[in-house]
Amino acid sequence: MTSPVGLHRVIEPPGVLPQAARRLDNRAEIGADEVRIAVERLNLDAASFRQLATKHANQGEAVRAEVLDIIRTRGKMQNPVTGSGGMLIGTVDAVGPQSPLGLTVGDRVATLVSLTLTPLAISDGLQRWDGLSEQVPADGHAILFARSIAAVLPDDLDPDLSLAVLDVCGAPALTARVVGRYPGAKVAVIGGAGKSGSLSLAAARRAGAARTVGIVPVPYEAERLESVGLADGVALADARDPVALSEAVNAALGGPADVTVVCVDVPGCEHGAILATASGGTVIFFSMATSFAAAALGAEGLAADVTMLVGNGYVPGHAEYALSLLRSDAGVRALFDARLAADAAKPGDAAKSGDAAKLGDAAKLGGAAKLGGAVPPPDPALPAGAAGPTNDIRTTGPADPHRSGAD
Amino acid sequence: MTSPVGLHRVIEPPGVLPQAARRLDNRAEIGADEVRIAVERLNLDAASFRQLATKHANQGEAVRAEVLDIIRTRGKMQNPVTGSGGMLIGTVDAVGPQSPLGLTVGDRVATLVSLTLTPLAISDGLQRWDGLSEQVPADGHAILFARSIAAVLPDDLDPDLSLAVLDVCGAPALTARVVGRYPGAKVAVIGGAGKSGSLSLAAARRAGAARTVGIVPVPYEAERLESVGLADGVALADARDPVALSEAVNAALGGPADVTVVCVDVPGCEHGAILATASGGTVIFFSMATSFAAAALGAEGLAADVTMLVGNGYVPGHAEYALSLLRSDAGVRALFDARLAADAAKPGDAAKSGDAAKLGDAAKLGGAAKLGGAVPPPDPALPAGAAGPTNDIRTTGPADPHRSGAD
């Protein structure tokens, strides 16, 4: 008897969900509603890789050994320090007769649920990986549950480009949903030049925002964002400085934001985001560096009647929506292409330097929500016109993903 | 030149809001828009007091010395380990000519913003405090900013009763707001017998919930909650067990909850709350033990399209609304009276025992959102009938609490 949320794969401690488990059963045999993926590559979560690289002084061999040990010990890739995982791509090689995911053997897919809850086994010792970047070529298998999500990679896009978008696909969908609730919304996206930030800016505009601003920390990010025309305004501010941030937003929007989207993965942005938001407005926290307590106490301390959303990594239709933005919005495409080109030019760069400050800066500048989990959910009720051309992407998922996890 | 959010009182580091400051200027002289309170008593945040009591093995003298040292060093009461503060009561003894709070010298008030951002000085060495309970008799002064919030204590209620309600007054107001968006809502309150939980149950019913259930961890809590009739159903479950929790909610409500309210201050309740909530539903996290990452990744891992709210400690009208529930709902009143009687019978009890497990249990059983900040904001647009008799409570606050903090 299998559980749609994978309870049957939890070895210890009993009773918890796979993500909270210390150890999962990663056996290759699948249950009637499971799917097995032949793994091609892991994309480690940025925070996780950074921790491992720092711990091992960027010695690739040691990083590889620890990743192998984690997967062997836990039956999944979940960094015990950061708690984070990542995502993977591979090819479907077995589909249980009762799987509701709609996948077919041979489909090339990216998982849209975190590696932290995905049973995983490695068979090649990760020998093709140098341990120096988050991209991990790997042979092995992974298991999807009935309630997991995976996206079939589209044929019309470079797989790396698709992955970069899918990595943060929750952000634009949730942004669109929220912006749609505020007619004529003023929208601020903190970290607007990053992956989740640029997609969120495009989503806000499509969802009917009257005016948008992208906040970035350094001039070259501002120039880049301005050049692609994704936002009505671009402003420089350190998101950790509440007064500077709120002044920048007010100046650019002619008042506080109705919707503020936090896409910078650095701690300490909660107060500024709250201060920049109008009474009755909404702050969406996509950054995994968000402190629940700082947000809750900060809003209270400011007597700020703002709705604060925990970005969740799932909204029905999120993958299709994000890819449609990439296809239809030249500004989004230009930013992603430039990012991929830069990544290709200097692989493992920041990580290799071992410079934590530099890494922190990179995260701040990029404003990228991390791999496999940093980003929030897209919308079942996307605003009219938000769906765009879905082309050939198919996102899997049970017809009713919200039935009880108890089976 | 003073700042409505108190920036002028921040000594270090510069640029941050008072809550994030290491040290505040606690001088007694007030600015034109400030108010000075003659302090009568501090209510330390439960988590903070627990940390101090444990650290000092329940030696009251040592606890008192450390609290004094914190206030002397920081110019505010903010536990450096837990980051939390508490609230205070006192009497208004000076009002700046431009203060928007509507307070008058002689008003007896409770502060509804956290001690973590309130300039505070102690003048009596806390000599009347034994260091053995969270209630700290104190002489000294505290400062309110233009954008602070305080409630004038009502004449018709015991001050301890008012404080117990004001402590968690954000929870029922936000619950009412959210429940009002789901006509015929099914509502689950995790920790329904506690302070914030019982108020949230009463608020949900007033806001039109079709069916409510209070989830509690032990039989005597279930009996108590059943006896007062606050919920349509009462069920036993460990909130940290996702499957048990969601099964209990489903059984009691005849399906998943449209709105799930988390009022238990123990870690690990995120997954269960998400699993217990219907697709399209909302989870409100009032517990300061909530992990942002666990919530975000948990929803993604469950492919759960739920809205997750960070409970913020402020909603306009929250104090009046919570006190109106206490006055009008005999069940709420009975639970609060019983709690106060129990507290009076065994002062400092759990803390004195030094038994961390017991303290954890007390928090779990009580389900009380902590002092001065654990709870979320009430509503500017409370459902019809939600306002109730406001009697003589006045909550202060600027006419427009959302103007820019930069002045």
Coordinates of C-alpha atoms in Angstrom, one line a residue, chain B:
Chain B
M1 CA 13.5 65.7 14.3
T2 CA 11.9 62.4 15.3
S3 CA 10.9 59.5 13.2
P4 CA 7.4 57.9 13.5
V5 CA 9.0 54.5 13.6
G6 CA 11.7 55.5 16.1
L7 CA 14.8 55.7 13.9
H8 CA 16.1 58.6 15.9
R9 CA 16.3 56.4 19.0
V10 CA 18.6 53.8 17.2
I11 CA 22.2 54.1 18.5
E12 CA 23.7 51.1 16.7
P13 CA 23.8 49.9 14.1
P14 CA 22.7 53.0 12.2
G15 CA 19.9 52.7 9.7
V16 CA 18.1 49.7 11.1
L17 CA 14.7 49.9 12.7
P18 CA 14.5 49.9 16.5
Q19 CA 13.6 46.2 16.7
A20 CA 16.8 45.2 14.8
A21 CA 19.0 47.6 16.8
R22 CA 21.5 46.4 19.3
R23 CA 21.1 49.5 21.3
L24 CA 18.4 52.2 21.7
D25 CA 18.5 55.6 23.2
N26 CA 16.3 55.3 26.2
R27 CA 16.5 58.9 27.5
A28 CA 13.4 60.2 29.3
E29 CA 13.1 63.4 27.3
I30 CA 10.4 62.9 24.6
G31 CA 10.2 64.2 21.1
A32 CA 7.2 66.2 19.8
D33 CA 5.4 63.0 18.6
E34 CA 6.5 60.7 21.4
V35 CA 4.7 59.5 24.6
R36 CA 6.4 58.5 27.9
I37 CA 5.0 55.7 30.0
A38 CA 5.7 55.3 33.7
V39 CA 6.3 51.6 33.8
E40 CA 4.3 49.4 36.3
R41 CA 5.0 45.9 35.1
L42 CA 6.8 44.1 32.3
N43 CA 5.4 40.8 30.9
L44 CA 8.4 39.0 29.5
D45 CA 7.9 36.9 26.4
A46 CA 7.5 33.2 27.4
A47 CA 10.3 32.0 25.2
S48 CA 12.6 34.6 26.6
F49 CA 11.8 33.9 30.2
R50 CA 12.2 30.2 29.6
Q51 CA 15.6 30.6 28.1
L52 CA 16.8 32.8 31.0
A53 CA 15.3 30.5 33.7
T54 CA 17.0 27.5 32.1
K55 CA 20.3 29.2 31.6
H56 CA 20.4 30.3 35.2
A57 CA 19.0 27.0 36.6
N58 CA 16.0 29.0 38.0
Q59 CA 18.1 31.1 40.2
G60 CA 15.9 34.2 40.4
E61 CA 18.7 36.5 41.5
A62 CA 20.7 35.6 38.4
V63 CA 17.7 35.9 36.1
R64 CA 17.0 39.4 37.5
A65 CA 20.6 40.4 37.1
E66 CA 20.6 39.4 33.5
V67 CA 17.4 41.2 32.7
L68 CA 18.7 44.3 34.3
D69 CA 21.9 44.0 32.4
I70 CA 20.1 43.5 29.1
I71 CA 18.0 46.6 29.6
R72 CA 20.9 48.7 30.7
T73 CA 23.1 47.5 27.8
R74 CA 20.5 47.6 25.0
G75 CA 18.1 50.3 26.2
K76 CA 15.3 47.8 25.6
M77 CA 14.3 44.4 26.8
Q78 CA 15.2 42.0 24.0
N79 CA 16.6 38.6 24.9
P80 CA 19.8 38.3 22.8
V81 CA 19.3 34.5 22.4
T82 CA 15.6 34.3 21.6
G83 CA 15.3 37.7 20.1
S84 CA 12.0 38.2 21.8
G85 CA 10.7 40.7 24.3
G86 CA 7.3 41.0 25.7
M87 CA 4.9 43.8 26.6
L88 CA 4.4 46.2 29.4
I89 CA 1.8 48.1 31.3
G90 CA 2.0 51.5 32.9
T91 CA 0.6 54.9 33.1
V92 CA 1.0 57.7 30.6
D93 CA 3.1 60.5 32.2
A94 CA 4.0 62.7 29.2
V95 CA 2.5 63.2 25.8
G96 CA 4.3 65.2 23.1
P97 CA 2.2 67.9 21.4
Q98 CA 2.3 66.1 18.0
S99 CA 1.7 62.6 19.2
P100 CA -1.0 61.0 17.0
L101 CA -1.8 58.2 19.6
G102 CA -4.7 60.0 21.3
L103 CA -3.3 59.3 24.8
T104 CA -3.8 61.5 27.9
V105 CA -1.6 61.8 30.9
G106 CA -2.9 59.4 33.5
D107 CA -4.2 56.8 31.1
R108 CA -3.4 53.2 32.2
V109 CA -2.2 51.4 29.1
A110 CA -0.7 48.2 27.8
T111 CA 1.8 48.4 24.9
L112 CA 0.8 46.4 21.9
V113 CA 4.1 46.7 20.2
S114 CA 6.9 44.4 21.4
L115 CA 9.4 45.4 24.0
T116 CA 12.0 44.5 21.4
L117 CA 11.6 47.9 19.9
T118 CA 10.5 50.0 22.9
P119 CA 13.1 52.3 24.6
L120 CA 13.1 51.3 28.3
A121 CA 14.9 52.3 31.4
I122 CA 14.5 50.7 34.9
S123 CA 15.0 52.8 38.0
D124 CA 14.3 50.5 40.9
G125 CA 16.7 47.7 40.1
L126 CA 13.7 45.4 39.7
Q127 CA 13.8 44.9 43.4
R128 CA 10.2 43.8 43.7
W129 CA 10.8 40.9 41.3
D130 CA 11.9 37.5 42.4
G131 CA 13.1 36.5 39.0
L132 CA 10.9 33.4 39.1
S133 CA 8.0 34.4 36.8
E134 CA 7.4 36.3 33.6
Q135 CA 5.5 39.0 35.4
V136 CA 8.1 41.7 36.4
P137 CA 7.0 44.5 38.7
A138 CA 9.1 47.5 37.7
D139 CA 9.6 51.2 38.1
G140 CA 11.1 53.1 35.2
H141 CA 10.0 54.7 31.9
A142 CA 9.3 53.5 28.3
I143 CA 8.8 55.5 25.1
L144 CA 6.2 55.1 22.5
F145 CA 6.7 56.4 18.9
A146 CA 4.2 58.1 16.7
R147 CA 3.6 54.7 15.0
S148 CA 3.5 52.6 18.2
I149 CA 0.3 51.1 19.5
A150 CA -1.0 50.9 23.0
A151 CA -4.4 50.0 24.4
V152 CA -6.0 51.9 27.3
L153 CA -7.0 49.2 29.8
P154 CA -10.8 48.9 30.1
D155 CA -12.4 49.7 33.5
D156 CA -14.8 46.7 33.4
L157 CA -12.2 44.0 33.3
D158 CA -9.6 42.8 35.6
P159 CA -6.3 44.1 34.2
D160 CA -4.7 40.7 34.2
L161 CA -7.6 39.4 32.2
S162 CA -7.3 42.3 29.7
L163 CA -3.6 41.7 29.4
A164 CA -4.1 38.0 28.8
V165 CA -6.4 38.9 25.9
L166 CA -4.4 41.8 24.5
D167 CA -1.4 39.6 24.5
V168 CA -2.8 37.5 21.7
C169 CA -5.3 40.0 20.2
G170 CA -4.0 39.8 16.7
A171 CA -5.0 36.2 16.2
P172 CA -8.8 36.5 16.4
A173 CA -8.9 39.6 14.2
L174 CA -6.9 38.0 11.4
T175 CA -8.8 34.8 11.7
A176 CA -12.1 36.7 11.3
R177 CA -10.7 38.5 8.2
V178 CA -9.6 35.3 6.5
V179 CA -12.7 33.2 7.5
G180 CA -14.9 36.0 6.1
R181 CA -13.4 35.3 2.6
Y182 CA -14.6 31.7 2.6
P183 CA -18.4 31.6 2.8
G184 CA -19.5 28.5 4.8
A185 CA -15.9 27.9 5.8
K186 CA -14.7 24.8 7.6
V187 CA -12.2 26.0 10.1
A188 CA -9.6 24.1 12.1
V189 CA -7.8 25.7 15.0
I190 CA -4.7 23.8 16.1
G191 CA -4.3 24.4 19.8
G192 CA -7.9 25.5 20.2
A193 CA -7.9 25.5 24.0
G194 CA -5.2 28.0 24.4
K195 CA -5.5 31.8 24.5
S196 CA -5.1 32.6 20.9
G197 CA -6.8 29.4 19.9
S198 CA -9.9 29.9 21.9
L199 CA -10.2 33.5 20.7
S200 CA -9.7 32.3 17.1
L201 CA -12.4 29.7 17.4
A202 CA -14.8 32.3 18.7
A203 CA -13.8 34.7 15.9
A204 CA -14.2 32.0 13.2
R205 CA -17.8 31.3 14.4
R206 CA -18.7 35.0 14.5
A207 CA -17.2 35.5 11.0
G208 CA -19.6 32.9 9.6
A209 CA -17.7 29.6 9.7
A210 CA -20.1 26.7 8.9
R211 CA -18.1 24.3 11.1
T212 CA -15.2 24.6 13.4
V213 CA -12.9 22.1 15.1
G214 CA -10.4 22.7 17.9
I215 CA -7.5 20.3 17.9
V216 CA -5.8 19.7 21.2
P217 CA -3.1 17.2 22.3
V218 CA -4.4 15.8 25.5
P219 CA -7.8 14.6 26.9
Y220 CA -8.2 17.2 29.6
E221 CA -7.8 20.0 27.1
A222 CA -10.4 18.3 25.0
E223 CA -12.8 18.1 27.9
R224 CA -12.3 21.7 28.8
L225 CA -12.8 22.9 25.3
E226 CA -15.9 20.7 24.8
S227 CA -17.4 21.9 28.1
V228 CA -17.4 25.5 27.0
G229 CA -18.9 24.8 23.5
L230 CA -16.6 27.1 21.6
A231 CA -16.1 24.7 18.7
D232 CA -18.5 22.4 16.8
G233 CA -16.0 19.6 17.2
V234 CA -13.0 18.9 19.4
A235 CA -10.4 16.3 18.4
L236 CA -7.2 14.9 19.9
A237 CA -4.0 14.9 17.8
D238 CA -0.3 15.7 18.0
A239 CA 0.1 18.6 15.7
R240 CA 3.6 17.5 14.8
D241 CA 2.2 14.3 13.3
P242 CA 1.0 15.4 9.8
V243 CA -1.0 12.3 9.1
A244 CA -2.7 12.1 12.5
L245 CA -3.5 15.8 12.4
S246 CA -4.9 15.8 8.9
E247 CA -7.0 12.7 9.7
A248 CA -8.4 14.3 12.8
V249 CA -9.3 17.5 10.9
N250 CA -10.9 15.6 8.0
A251 CA -12.9 13.5 10.4
A252 CA -14.2 16.4 12.4
L253 CA -15.0 18.7 9.5
G254 CA -16.1 16.1 7.0
G255 CA -13.2 17.1 4.8
P256 CA -10.1 19.3 4.8
A257 CA -10.3 22.8 6.3
D258 CA -10.7 25.9 4.3
V259 CA -8.9 27.8 7.0
T260 CA -6.4 26.3 9.3
V261 CA -5.1 28.4 12.2
V262 CA -1.9 27.3 13.9
C263 CA -1.8 28.4 17.5
V264 CA 0.6 25.9 19.1
D265 CA 4.0 27.2 19.9
V266 CA 6.0 24.1 19.2
P267 CA 8.2 23.4 16.1
G268 CA 7.2 21.0 13.4
C269 CA 3.5 21.8 12.9
E270 CA 3.9 23.2 9.3
H271 CA 3.4 20.0 7.4
G272 CA 0.4 18.8 9.3
A273 CA -1.3 22.2 8.9
I274 CA -0.7 22.2 5.2
L275 CA -1.9 18.6 4.8
A276 CA -5.1 19.4 6.7
T277 CA -6.0 22.3 4.5
A278 CA -8.1 22.1 1.3
S279 CA -6.8 23.2 -2.1
G280 CA -7.3 26.9 -2.3
G281 CA -7.5 27.2 1.5
T282 CA -5.4 29.3 3.8
V283 CA -3.1 28.4 6.7
I284 CA -2.5 31.2 9.2
F285 CA 0.7 30.6 11.2
F286 CA 0.4 32.4 14.5
S287 CA 3.1 30.4 16.3
M288 CA 6.5 32.0 16.6
A289 CA 7.9 28.5 16.3
T290 CA 7.0 28.4 12.7
S291 CA 9.8 27.7 10.2
F292 CA 9.6 29.7 7.0
A293 CA 11.5 27.1 5.1
A294 CA 9.5 24.2 6.5
A295 CA 6.3 25.9 5.4
A296 CA 7.5 26.9 1.9
L297 CA 9.2 23.6 1.1
G298 CA 6.5 21.5 2.8
A299 CA 3.7 23.0 0.6
E300 CA 5.8 22.5 -2.5
G301 CA 6.6 18.9 -1.5
L302 CA 2.9 18.2 -1.0
A303 CA 1.9 20.0 -4.3
A304 CA -0.4 21.9 -2.0
D305 CA -2.0 25.0 -3.4
V306 CA -2.6 26.7 -0.1
T307 CA -2.1 30.3 0.9
M308 CA 0.2 30.6 3.9
L309 CA 0.1 33.7 6.0
V310 CA 2.7 35.0 8.3
G311 CA 0.7 36.2 11.3
N312 CA 1.6 39.7 12.0
G313 CA 1.0 41.3 15.3
Y314 CA -1.1 44.2 14.1
V315 CA -4.5 44.6 12.5
P316 CA -6.4 47.8 13.1
G317 CA -9.0 47.2 15.7
H318 CA -7.4 44.1 17.0
A319 CA -7.6 45.0 20.7
E320 CA -11.2 46.1 20.7
Y321 CA -12.2 43.0 18.7
A322 CA -10.5 40.5 21.0
L323 CA -12.0 42.2 24.1
S324 CA -15.4 42.2 22.6
L325 CA -15.1 38.4 22.1
L326 CA -14.1 38.0 25.7
R327 CA -17.1 40.1 26.8
S328 CA -19.7 38.5 24.6
D329 CA -18.6 34.9 24.5
A330 CA -19.1 33.0 27.7
G331 CA -16.9 30.1 26.5
V332 CA -14.0 32.4 25.9
R333 CA -14.4 34.0 29.2
A334 CA -14.6 30.7 31.0
L335 CA -11.4 29.5 29.5
F336 CA -9.5 32.7 30.3
D337 CA -10.9 32.8 33.8
A338 CA -9.8 29.2 34.4
R339 CA -6.3 30.0 33.0
L340 CA -5.8 33.0 35.2
A341 CA -7.0 31.1 38.2
A342 CA -4.6 28.3 37.4
D343 CA -1.7 30.8 36.9
A344 CA -2.5 32.4 40.2
A345 CA -2.5 29.1 42.0
K346 CA 0.9 28.1 40.8
P347 CA 3.0 31.1 40.0
G348 CA 6.2 30.4 38.1
D349 CA 5.4 26.8 38.4
A350 CA 6.6 25.3 35.2
A351 CA 9.5 27.7 35.1
K352 CA 10.6 26.8 38.6
S353 CA 10.6 23.1 37.8
G354 CA 13.3 23.7 35.3
D355 CA 11.9 20.9 33.3
A356 CA 12.2 21.8 29.7
A357 CA 9.9 19.0 28.6
K358 CA 7.3 20.3 30.9
L359 CA 7.7 23.8 29.7
G360 CA 7.4 22.5 26.2
D361 CA 4.3 20.7 27.1
A362 CA 2.8 23.7 28.8
A363 CA 3.4 25.7 25.6
K364 CA 1.9 22.9 23.5
L365 CA -1.1 22.4 25.7
G366 CA -1.8 26.0 26.2
G367 CA -1.3 26.8 22.5
A368 CA -0.8 30.3 23.6
A369 CA 0.8 32.6 21.1
K370 CA 3.6 34.3 23.0
L371 CA 3.6 37.7 24.6
G372 CA 4.0 40.8 22.6
G373 CA 4.4 39.5 19.1
A374 CA 3.4 35.9 18.5
V375 CA 0.1 36.9 17.1
P376 CA -1.1 38.2 13.9
P377 CA -3.1 41.3 12.9
P378 CA -6.8 41.9 13.1
D379 CA -8.9 43.4 10.5
P380 CA -9.7 46.8 9.1
A381 CA -12.6 45.2 7.4
L382 CA -13.9 42.9 10.0
P383 CA -17.0 40.9 9.0
A384 CA -20.3 42.4 9.9
G385 CA -21.1 41.9 13.5
A386 CA -17.5 41.3 14.4
A387 CA -16.9 44.5 16.1
G388 CA -19.1 43.9 19.1
P389 CA -19.3 46.1 22.1
T390 CA -16.1 48.1 22.3
N391 CA -17.0 49.4 25.6
D392 CA -14.3 51.6 27.0
I393 CA -11.2 50.2 25.4
R394 CA -9.3 52.6 23.2
T395 CA -6.5 51.5 21.0
T396 CA -4.1 54.2 20.1
G397 CA -2.5 54.6 16.8
P398 CA -1.8 57.2 14.2
A399 CA -4.5 58.1 11.8
D400 CA -2.4 56.7 9.0
P401 CA 0.0 54.2 10.4
H402 CA 1.4 53.4 7.0
R403 CA 3.1 56.6 5.9
S404 CA 6.8 56.3 5.2
G405 CA 9.1 55.8 8.1
A406 CA 11.5 58.3 6.8
D407 CA 10.9 61.7 8.0

